[in-house]
């Protein structure tokens, strides 16, 4: 049996409702984790979605930095010396 989980997302003064279908076992895991974190299912899923988006943005920034890396490296001691530490 599939279960529907509905959560709301703030959009200025309005709220949007999003619905997802997951099986009972997955729904039970979501409920347990949300309860463990002391969150509603809506808050738990919203946080998980935005954490995933943030992770993807971080990965994109990392890949960009790696692509732009020119190989220049500085010794730790040199940096400390230049900073007067």
Coordinates of C-alpha atoms in Angstrom, one line a residue:
X1 CA 0.0 0.0 0.0
X2 CA 1.3 3.4 -0.9
X3 CA 1.1 6.2 1.7
X4 CA 0.7 9.9 0.9
X5 CA 2.8 12.4 2.9
X6 CA 1.8 16.0 2.5
X7 CA 3.9 18.9 3.7
X8 CA 3.6 22.7 3.3
X9 CA 6.3 25.0 2.1
X10 CA 6.3 28.7 3.0
X11 CA 6.1 31.1 0.0
X12 CA 5.9 34.6 1.4
X13 CA 2.3 34.9 2.6
X14 CA 1.1 31.7 1.0
X15 CA 1.6 28.0 1.6
X16 CA 2.0 25.4 -1.1
X17 CA 1.1 21.8 -0.5
X18 CA 3.3 19.1 -2.0
X19 CA 2.3 15.4 -2.0
X20 CA 4.5 12.4 -2.4
X21 CA 3.8 8.7 -2.6
X22 CA 6.0 6.2 -0.7
X23 CA 5.4 2.7 0.5
X24 CA 4.5 1.9 4.1
X25 CA 7.9 0.8 5.2
X26 CA 9.5 4.0 3.9
X27 CA 6.7 6.1 5.5
X28 CA 7.4 4.4 8.9
X29 CA 11.1 5.3 8.6
X30 CA 10.2 8.9 7.8
X31 CA 7.8 9.1 10.8
X32 CA 10.4 7.6 13.1
X33 CA 13.2 9.9 12.1
X34 CA 10.9 12.9 12.3
X35 CA 9.8 11.9 15.7
X36 CA 13.4 11.3 16.8
X37 CA 14.4 14.8 15.6
X38 CA 11.3 16.3 17.4
X39 CA 9.9 17.6 14.1
X40 CA 6.7 17.3 12.2
X41 CA 6.9 15.2 9.1
X42 CA 6.5 18.4 7.0
X43 CA 9.4 20.1 8.7
X44 CA 11.5 16.9 8.5
X45 CA 11.0 16.5 4.8
X46 CA 11.4 20.2 4.1
X47 CA 14.7 20.3 5.9
X48 CA 15.9 17.1 4.1
X49 CA 15.0 18.6 0.7
X50 CA 16.8 21.9 1.4
X51 CA 19.8 20.0 2.8
X52 CA 20.0 18.0 -0.4
X53 CA 19.8 21.2 -2.5
X54 CA 22.5 22.8 -0.3
X55 CA 24.7 19.7 -0.7
X56 CA 24.3 19.8 -4.5
X57 CA 25.2 23.5 -4.5
X58 CA 28.3 22.8 -2.4
X59 CA 29.3 20.0 -4.8
X60 CA 28.8 22.3 -7.7
X61 CA 31.1 25.0 -6.1
X62 CA 33.7 22.3 -5.2
X63 CA 33.7 21.0 -8.8
X64 CA 34.1 24.6 -10.1
X65 CA 37.0 25.3 -7.7
X66 CA 38.7 22.0 -8.7
X67 CA 38.4 23.0 -12.4
X68 CA 39.9 26.4 -11.7
X69 CA 42.7 25.1 -9.5
X70 CA 46.1 26.1 -11.0
X71 CA 48.0 23.8 -8.6
X72 CA 49.5 26.6 -6.5
X73 CA 50.1 25.5 -3.0
X74 CA 51.6 27.3 0.0
X75 CA 53.3 25.7 3.1
X76 CA 51.6 26.2 6.4
X77 CA 54.7 27.7 7.9
X78 CA 54.9 30.3 5.1
X79 CA 51.3 31.4 5.6
X80 CA 51.8 31.7 9.4
X81 CA 55.0 33.7 8.8
X82 CA 53.3 36.1 6.3
X83 CA 50.5 36.6 8.9
X84 CA 53.0 37.3 11.6
X85 CA 51.9 34.3 13.7

